[in-house]
XYZ file of C-alpha atoms in Angstrom:
547
model
C -10.171 -12.299 -12.999
C -13.954 -13.049 -12.504
C -16.837 -11.612 -14.349
C -16.257 -7.794 -14.349
C -18.696 -5.265 -13.220
C -18.704 -3.238 -10.245
C -17.087 -0.403 -8.223
C -13.802 -0.126 -6.200
C -11.938 2.480 -3.870
C -8.644 3.771 -4.350
C -7.343 6.662 -2.117
C -6.112 5.404 1.361
C -5.703 2.363 3.359
C -8.960 1.312 4.845
C -10.657 -0.936 7.576
C -13.823 -2.458 7.576
C -15.555 -4.142 10.629
C -18.619 -6.468 9.782
C -20.369 -5.120 12.965
C -24.052 -3.706 13.409
C -23.715 0.084 13.507
C -20.659 2.194 13.007
C -22.846 5.452 14.616
C -23.296 2.842 17.748
C -19.523 2.753 18.007
C -18.882 6.455 17.845
C -21.844 7.539 20.067
C -21.731 5.127 22.558
C -17.824 4.725 22.520
C -18.172 1.138 22.275
C -15.006 -0.965 20.719
C -14.655 -3.564 18.372
C -14.640 -6.865 19.739
C -14.038 -10.547 18.903
C -17.300 -12.867 18.025
C -18.949 -15.389 20.040
C -17.074 -17.783 17.961
C -13.775 -16.282 19.284
C -12.393 -15.037 16.188
C -11.683 -11.592 14.631
C -11.594 -11.324 10.821
C -9.820 -8.816 8.887
C -9.918 -8.092 5.151
C -7.051 -5.896 3.941
C -7.408 -4.109 0.490
C -4.582 -2.342 -1.017
C -4.225 -0.153 -3.748
C -7.535 0.499 -5.059
C -7.109 3.485 -6.965
C -10.591 4.464 -7.666
C -11.374 7.294 -10.527
C -14.728 8.092 -11.823
C -16.363 4.821 -11.681
C -17.822 3.268 -14.882
C -15.865 5.731 -17.243
C -12.548 4.740 -15.657
C -10.906 1.790 -17.387
C -8.751 -1.055 -15.824
C -5.096 -1.180 -16.328
C -2.744 -4.253 -16.757
C -5.321 -6.771 -17.726
C -5.546 -9.218 -20.618
C -6.681 -8.056 -23.882
C -9.671 -10.076 -23.741
C -10.684 -8.442 -20.403
C -10.295 -4.904 -21.391
C -13.986 -4.240 -22.875
C -16.123 -3.148 -20.125
C -13.632 -3.502 -17.300
C -13.692 -0.342 -14.964
C -13.725 0.824 -11.417
C -16.520 -1.131 -11.041
C -14.827 -4.505 -11.223
C -12.992 -3.240 -8.244
C -16.249 -2.670 -6.300
C -17.556 -6.336 -7.769
C -14.468 -7.792 -6.033
C -15.051 -6.125 -2.788
C -18.480 -7.123 -2.599
C -17.367 -10.937 -3.396
C -14.792 -10.475 -0.664
C -17.177 -9.261 1.918
C -19.702 -11.989 1.229
C -17.247 -14.844 1.444
C -15.171 -13.953 4.385
C -17.937 -11.923 6.367
C -15.183 -9.670 7.911
C -15.097 -8.008 11.193
C -12.614 -5.522 9.907
C -11.572 -4.666 6.583
C -8.473 -2.582 5.644
C -7.337 -0.629 2.501
C -4.044 0.132 2.665
C -3.496 3.231 0.366
C -3.595 3.957 -3.275
C -5.753 6.584 -4.179
C -6.026 7.753 -8.091
C -4.142 6.224 -11.006
C -3.222 6.110 -14.364
C -5.780 5.237 -17.097
C -4.891 3.084 -20.062
C -7.517 3.667 -23.008
C -9.329 1.078 -25.022
C -7.084 -1.059 -27.329
C -9.001 0.261 -30.238
C -7.748 3.532 -29.973
C -4.459 2.507 -30.698
C -2.906 3.710 -34.153
C 0.909 4.475 -33.987
C 3.618 4.913 -31.168
C 6.779 6.934 -30.666
C 7.128 6.252 -26.663
C 7.047 3.345 -24.650
C 5.701 3.483 -21.178
C 7.529 0.975 -18.750
C 5.869 1.747 -15.307
C 6.179 3.764 -11.875
C 9.340 2.634 -10.299
C 9.431 3.685 -6.470
C 12.173 5.538 -4.721
C 14.012 2.978 -2.850
C 17.739 3.196 -2.247
C 18.420 1.634 -5.699
C 16.699 4.395 -7.519
C 17.863 7.574 -5.913
C 18.795 10.380 -8.457
C 21.093 13.514 -7.805
C 19.364 16.723 -6.870
C 18.348 18.849 -9.674
C 18.021 22.539 -10.397
C 14.470 24.566 -10.226
C 13.030 24.849 -13.829
C 11.626 27.976 -14.469
C 7.770 29.060 -14.458
C 8.293 30.470 -18.134
C 8.785 26.932 -19.357
C 5.937 25.750 -17.510
C 3.922 28.092 -19.231
C 5.062 26.814 -22.421
C 4.364 23.316 -21.477
C 0.847 24.249 -20.476
C 0.003 26.168 -23.662
C 0.962 23.409 -26.053
C -1.719 21.693 -28.208
C -3.156 18.640 -27.884
C -1.755 15.502 -28.815
C -2.314 11.504 -27.999
C 0.513 9.893 -26.348
C 0.650 6.289 -27.169
C 2.256 4.079 -24.926
C 2.779 0.304 -24.396
C 1.414 -1.216 -21.400
C 2.466 -4.127 -19.216
C -0.029 -6.511 -21.022
C 1.934 -6.051 -24.229
C -0.526 -3.439 -26.301
C -0.513 0.121 -27.156
C -3.190 2.846 -26.098
C -3.584 6.462 -25.505
C -2.565 7.967 -22.125
C -5.349 11.023 -22.163
C -5.242 13.219 -19.107
C -5.733 16.776 -18.044
C -2.502 17.788 -15.870
C 1.367 17.421 -16.058
C 2.434 15.235 -13.193
C 5.207 12.931 -14.610
C 8.724 12.679 -14.526
C 9.863 11.421 -18.026
C 13.291 10.050 -19.452
C 13.643 10.880 -23.140
C 16.357 8.920 -25.197
C 17.769 10.062 -28.379
C 17.948 6.749 -30.194
C 15.460 3.732 -30.073
C 16.474 0.627 -28.069
C 15.872 -2.818 -28.032
C 12.444 -3.680 -27.474
C 10.957 -0.604 -28.383
C 8.195 -0.566 -30.831
C 9.921 -0.903 -34.491
C 7.595 1.877 -35.647
C 9.297 4.153 -32.838
C 10.994 7.151 -34.413
C 13.859 9.015 -33.047
C 12.887 9.665 -29.545
C 12.054 6.885 -26.811
C 10.261 7.276 -23.706
C 11.575 4.674 -21.292
C 10.166 5.391 -17.927
C 7.959 7.334 -16.137
C 7.190 8.322 -12.498
C 5.918 10.816 -10.126
C 8.795 11.858 -8.827
C 12.524 12.322 -10.263
C 13.806 9.597 -8.178
C 11.015 7.112 -9.172
C 12.729 6.828 -12.715
C 15.569 4.967 -14.104
C 16.567 3.944 -17.472
C 15.243 0.318 -18.203
C 17.483 -0.281 -21.129
C 20.507 1.017 -22.759
C 20.177 4.424 -24.512
C 21.323 7.840 -24.953
C 19.091 9.324 -22.503
C 19.456 13.247 -22.243
C 17.004 14.753 -20.542
C 14.672 14.176 -16.972
C 12.123 16.857 -16.406
C 9.290 16.978 -14.005
C 5.955 18.092 -15.434
C 4.037 18.782 -12.023
C 2.237 22.040 -12.312
C 0.727 22.218 -8.678
C 4.367 22.240 -7.177
C 7.906 22.764 -8.298
C 9.002 21.679 -11.861
C 12.794 20.701 -12.202
C 15.263 20.002 -14.828
C 18.245 17.798 -14.828
C 19.870 18.803 -17.919
C 19.475 21.859 -20.490
C 16.982 21.831 -23.005
C 18.191 22.027 -26.465
C 16.195 23.858 -29.216
C 15.951 20.283 -30.914
C 14.296 18.534 -27.770
C 12.102 21.570 -27.361
C 10.700 20.761 -30.950
C 10.063 17.154 -29.775
C 8.668 17.947 -26.526
C 6.208 20.300 -28.430
C 4.393 17.342 -30.060
C 5.462 14.678 -27.322
C 3.923 16.445 -24.197
C 1.116 18.127 -26.164
C -0.845 20.134 -23.863
C -2.362 18.554 -20.995
C -2.135 14.993 -22.329
C 0.535 12.972 -20.526
C -0.629 11.826 -17.225
C -3.176 13.284 -14.885
C -5.553 11.476 -12.015
C -8.883 10.289 -12.958
C -10.655 11.171 -9.730
C -12.225 14.424 -10.931
C -13.830 14.767 -7.478
C -11.982 13.600 -4.602
C -14.984 13.407 -2.171
C -17.328 11.679 -4.776
C -14.811 9.304 -5.654
C -14.052 8.624 -2.043
C -18.078 7.960 -1.648
C -18.106 5.588 -4.578
C -14.892 3.522 -3.290
C -16.208 3.094 0.146
C -19.916 2.568 -0.584
C -19.541 -1.250 -0.352
C -18.710 -0.912 3.116
C -21.208 1.622 3.982
C -23.902 -0.246 2.456
C -23.101 -3.330 4.199
C -23.302 -1.584 7.485
C -19.521 -2.244 8.120
C -17.725 -0.043 10.145
C -14.563 0.984 8.679
C -11.107 3.115 9.152
C -8.805 4.515 6.966
C -4.956 5.685 6.553
C -3.578 7.674 3.581
C -1.542 6.743 0.829
C 1.053 8.730 -1.243
C -1.533 9.744 -4.028
C -4.566 10.969 -2.036
C -3.552 14.591 -2.151
C -3.307 14.482 -5.886
C -7.260 14.999 -6.664
C -9.207 18.033 -5.413
C -8.630 17.660 -1.780
C -5.416 18.328 0.272
C -4.010 15.234 2.526
C -5.936 16.934 5.410
C -8.904 17.448 3.559
C -8.960 13.840 2.526
C -8.786 12.641 5.962
C -11.237 14.992 7.467
C -13.682 13.800 4.874
C -12.981 10.126 5.818
C -13.431 11.013 9.298
C -17.075 12.470 8.665
C -18.281 9.526 6.512
C -20.915 7.121 7.729
C -19.762 4.191 9.726
C -15.992 5.457 9.754
C -14.080 4.670 12.590
C -11.234 6.778 11.263
C -9.774 9.680 13.202
C -7.952 12.624 11.988
C -5.037 12.601 14.589
C -4.847 11.615 18.275
C -6.704 13.867 20.661
C -4.346 13.813 23.032
C -1.383 14.814 21.067
C -1.024 18.455 19.981
C 1.845 18.384 17.496
C 2.202 15.206 15.151
C 3.528 14.736 11.724
C 0.921 13.576 8.755
C -2.861 12.785 9.181
C -4.570 9.778 10.239
C -2.368 8.566 13.230
C -4.733 6.570 15.413
C -5.054 3.050 17.318
C -8.114 0.943 17.513
C -8.799 -1.619 20.337
C -10.557 -4.997 20.022
C -11.660 -6.272 23.108
C -12.578 -9.948 24.235
C -15.790 -11.870 23.573
C -18.878 -9.994 25.047
C -19.690 -11.654 28.544
C -16.181 -13.083 29.015
C -13.763 -12.167 31.565
C -12.057 -10.042 28.696
C -14.788 -8.086 27.601
C -13.598 -4.766 28.956
C -10.047 -5.767 27.680
C -8.596 -4.796 24.494
C -6.836 -8.264 23.497
C -5.859 -7.090 20.008
C -4.357 -3.698 19.336
C -4.633 -2.058 15.808
C -2.121 0.860 14.963
C -2.609 3.322 12.065
C -0.019 5.853 10.703
C 0.199 8.140 8.077
C 3.389 7.053 6.119
C 3.464 10.297 4.208
C 3.486 10.844 0.436
C 7.126 12.522 -0.778
C 10.177 13.636 0.984
C 9.890 17.390 1.771
C 13.651 17.558 2.799
C 15.601 19.131 -0.305
C 18.293 16.670 -0.449
C 16.579 13.708 0.413
C 14.755 12.346 -2.519
C 12.140 9.440 -2.680
C 8.992 8.923 -1.003
C 7.785 9.870 2.680
C 8.464 8.073 6.096
C 6.937 7.738 9.498
C 8.414 10.723 11.556
C 9.893 10.930 14.945
C 6.543 12.640 16.494
C 4.595 9.567 15.317
C 7.076 7.180 16.484
C 6.874 8.772 19.980
C 3.079 8.761 19.991
C 3.177 4.986 19.073
C 5.523 4.160 22.090
C 3.441 5.844 24.413
C 0.313 4.260 22.900
C 2.002 1.044 23.041
C 3.181 1.481 26.556
C -0.250 2.368 27.627
C -2.112 -0.532 26.146
C 0.181 -2.894 27.763
C 0.242 -1.241 31.067
C -3.548 -1.858 30.821
C -3.666 -5.427 29.405
C -0.865 -6.740 32.267
C -3.008 -5.100 35.182
C -6.132 -6.327 37.178
C -8.353 -7.309 36.413
C -7.406 -10.417 34.363
C -3.703 -9.455 34.391
C -1.423 -11.131 31.668
C 1.950 -11.700 31.879
C 2.777 -10.663 28.365
C 1.144 -7.844 26.033
C -1.609 -8.248 23.977
C -0.617 -8.696 20.432
C -0.641 -5.774 18.139
C -1.079 -5.198 14.331
C 0.202 -2.120 12.241
C -1.299 -0.644 9.052
C 0.222 2.261 6.719
C 1.050 2.469 3.109
C 4.640 2.952 2.339
C 6.990 -0.345 3.162
C 9.643 -0.061 5.553
C 13.421 -0.519 4.067
C 13.509 -3.677 5.885
C 10.834 -5.257 3.443
C 14.148 -5.573 1.334
C 15.355 -8.050 3.869
C 13.915 -11.091 2.301
C 14.470 -13.105 -0.880
C 12.312 -15.965 -2.315
C 13.791 -18.330 0.442
C 12.515 -16.760 3.649
C 9.158 -15.173 2.662
C 5.837 -16.725 1.341
C 4.458 -15.155 -1.709
C 5.936 -13.490 -4.512
C 8.417 -10.336 -5.340
C 7.745 -8.968 -8.645
C 9.019 -5.393 -8.502
C 11.418 -3.476 -6.139
C 10.851 -2.143 -2.491
C 9.601 1.354 -3.006
C 10.560 2.308 0.609
C 11.916 5.865 1.382
C 15.374 6.578 0.572
C 16.158 7.263 4.433
C 15.568 4.836 7.155
C 13.526 6.334 9.755
C 14.039 3.720 12.472
C 10.352 2.612 12.749
C 11.182 -0.983 12.527
C 13.529 -0.903 15.501
C 10.814 1.187 17.589
C 8.416 -1.752 16.684
C 10.767 -4.273 17.845
C 11.584 -2.622 21.185
C 7.880 -1.879 22.046
C 7.291 -5.670 21.808
C 3.581 -6.133 20.874
C 3.314 -5.620 17.397
C 3.495 -9.039 15.608
C 2.642 -7.981 11.919
C 2.762 -5.153 9.562
C 0.800 -4.776 6.745
C 1.319 -2.290 3.663
C 0.241 -1.771 -0.044
C 2.288 0.562 -2.464
C 4.027 -2.108 -4.492
C 1.269 -3.889 -6.113
C 2.762 -6.725 -7.459
C 4.308 -7.755 -4.322
C 2.166 -9.942 -1.935
C 4.884 -11.749 0.147
C 5.171 -11.962 3.729
C 8.221 -12.638 5.599
C 9.343 -12.777 9.584
C 12.147 -10.752 10.621
C 13.117 -10.348 14.135
C 9.809 -11.689 15.325
C 7.747 -9.513 13.250
C 6.029 -10.256 9.909
C 6.247 -7.811 7.408
C 3.414 -8.363 4.844
C 2.179 -7.043 1.527
C -1.396 -7.482 0.393
C -1.124 -7.364 -3.365
C -2.847 -4.985 -5.708
C -6.692 -5.177 -5.311
C -7.937 -2.557 -7.746
C -8.203 -2.696 -11.523
C -7.485 0.934 -12.205
C -3.920 0.407 -10.252
C -1.115 -0.935 -12.326
C -0.662 -4.451 -12.089
C 0.403 -7.683 -13.997
C -1.797 -8.818 -16.989
C -2.753 -12.332 -15.975
C -1.920 -12.131 -12.235
C -5.002 -12.074 -10.645
C -6.052 -9.206 -8.282
C -5.936 -10.301 -4.483
C -6.621 -9.464 -0.786
C -5.090 -10.324 2.323
C -7.490 -11.879 5.050
C -6.213 -11.868 8.762
C -7.825 -14.160 11.238
C -7.051 -14.047 14.915
C -8.430 -16.562 17.195
C -8.707 -16.626 21.012
C -8.002 -19.578 23.498
C -10.059 -21.103 25.992
C -9.817 -20.758 29.549
C -9.772 -23.420 32.233
C -13.551 -22.583 32.756
C -14.647 -23.093 29.277
C -14.740 -19.190 28.424
C -12.765 -17.395 25.717
C -9.608 -15.882 26.749
C -6.553 -14.046 25.318
C -5.480 -14.300 21.565
C -3.988 -17.820 20.855
C -3.063 -17.288 17.341
C -3.052 -14.843 14.482
C -2.896 -16.733 10.873
C -3.184 -15.058 7.189
C -4.220 -16.157 3.852
C -4.926 -14.414 0.473
C -7.621 -14.521 -2.034
C -7.604 -14.050 -5.616
C -10.193 -12.512 -7.915
C -10.951 -15.439 -9.973
C -14.013 -17.587 -10.839
C -13.271 -19.865 -7.507
C -12.042 -16.942 -5.255
C -8.967 -19.032 -4.696
C -7.248 -19.039 -1.289
C -3.463 -19.145 -1.367
C -0.334 -18.880 1.044
C -1.778 -19.776 4.305
C 0.601 -18.694 7.074
C 0.738 -18.393 11.029
C 2.030 -15.108 11.828
C 1.765 -15.724 15.828
C 0.859 -18.154 18.183
C 1.193 -18.409 21.990
C 2.758 -21.845 21.362
C 5.660 -20.225 19.342
C 8.468 -18.793 21.271
C 10.890 -16.148 19.709
C 14.194 -15.819 20.777
C 16.070 -12.647 20.115
C 18.928 -12.600 17.768
C 21.598 -12.845 20.078
C 19.887 -15.343 22.262
C 19.448 -17.410 19.155
C 22.920 -17.511 17.957
C 24.191 -18.155 21.616
C 21.865 -21.423 21.412
C 22.914 -22.231 17.868
C 26.543 -22.233 19.088
C 25.863 -24.385 22.136
C 23.768 -27.010 19.816
C 26.918 -27.109 17.345
C 29.259 -27.710 20.385
C 27.186 -30.413 21.791
C 27.134 -32.129 18.008
C 31.027 -31.698 17.744
C 31.377 -33.190 21.059
C 29.192 -36.168 20.044
C 30.804 -36.455 16.650
C 34.139 -36.472 18.377
C 33.541 -38.826 20.975
C 32.055 -41.256 18.152
C 35.206 -40.917 16.560
C 37.328 -41.976 19.196
C 35.343 -45.338 19.719
């Protein structure tokens, strides 16, 4: 981690573009376009988790980095990246408000151990749970204040002091291996924002899972015994468990996106799964973003009356000014709201991209492809596209270390159902890569059926991470080809690399995501070709053995 001193963003997935004036884009209807050098650079920033600025501490940093570390460190990293990369576009792929560990000097005792949020993927699905009566919620709300001491990933203990009940907990009746030796009878093994996002991390006699989310429905898996009620009285202790640290969503967003605004960088945003958990609804957050200075975000497509979510839209990147492609979109960017949590009673887990959104994407993709492949400068193949949203598709679980670049250090926290959006992307034929956030300590990128699926890796210092593992950002560079007359033409290649927030701002994992020189064979055709070549080799070996 580099020297820590500035401010970062957290609520959504954002895009920034290093062009002169965003207002000019909106007022004059101008589009993004490639630079005179034939490049378009995109900086992706995932999971900034901005809170209240200087007073919001960092999570999961080394002990020697705790003092003075705050949201401002994320801002400093963003400023460094803007200066180093000079992006034409920056994308923040989700992540709003997060949990804040306290300074280490507040530690004095611990009865409970925090693991960390585990997503609602296929391996983390729990059974439906009955409704918990409002009378019990009232009891929880009226409890006296106590500090809950937890162990963080960096190995020390601290107070989780917030002002709302918003977490599921697993309470076990016996201490387990690895728990603080000072631990008493009860052991908190995991926490998460939904019942399906917690699971037992170690052996133990776990008796209860309950949701303390006062804004919605609270639920209980097992009945509460009187002995547990006594334990809960001093464990949960009023509004001291977990809350979210952005006390005013609008102010936090203004601070989070201020580096883009002060740099005169146009930007756009999509929502993550936490954005509605402060003082604004998801619709309210998106409306605020749309109205901010230099924002290219859209609330939803104007031509569509009924669509799920908020912040579904596309941006076109035109060719170099003065070239034959100056009025043609040569790179298409799609933004979608991947939701927050399932609203279907018997489908647990995170949200997903709905049919109405997929229908809009299909129609938009077809429209853009027709425009690109018709005169003037009619092309034989669609312009490449890139898609940005927050929650990973289930297909992100298709990879292992042998077929991706980067690291996978936690599970794939996708929805517990497959909405079919990856198939929709494949059938559309123009999207070459998907970029997401959500799982902060994954940063891998792998190809599946001609589409690269890429994590950015956690950017923000108030988001959970891994102590000693540098916060990072992903950069994508699209380059144009030269035409026969020496001018700039269509997109030739799309490459990516990652930057680490260390003293050197180290770059790692350079990849070619797409190139006009790389032909992709559909799976059936690839298998047919492979069988043919194997047959030829077999024939040659047979002939050699006969000689």
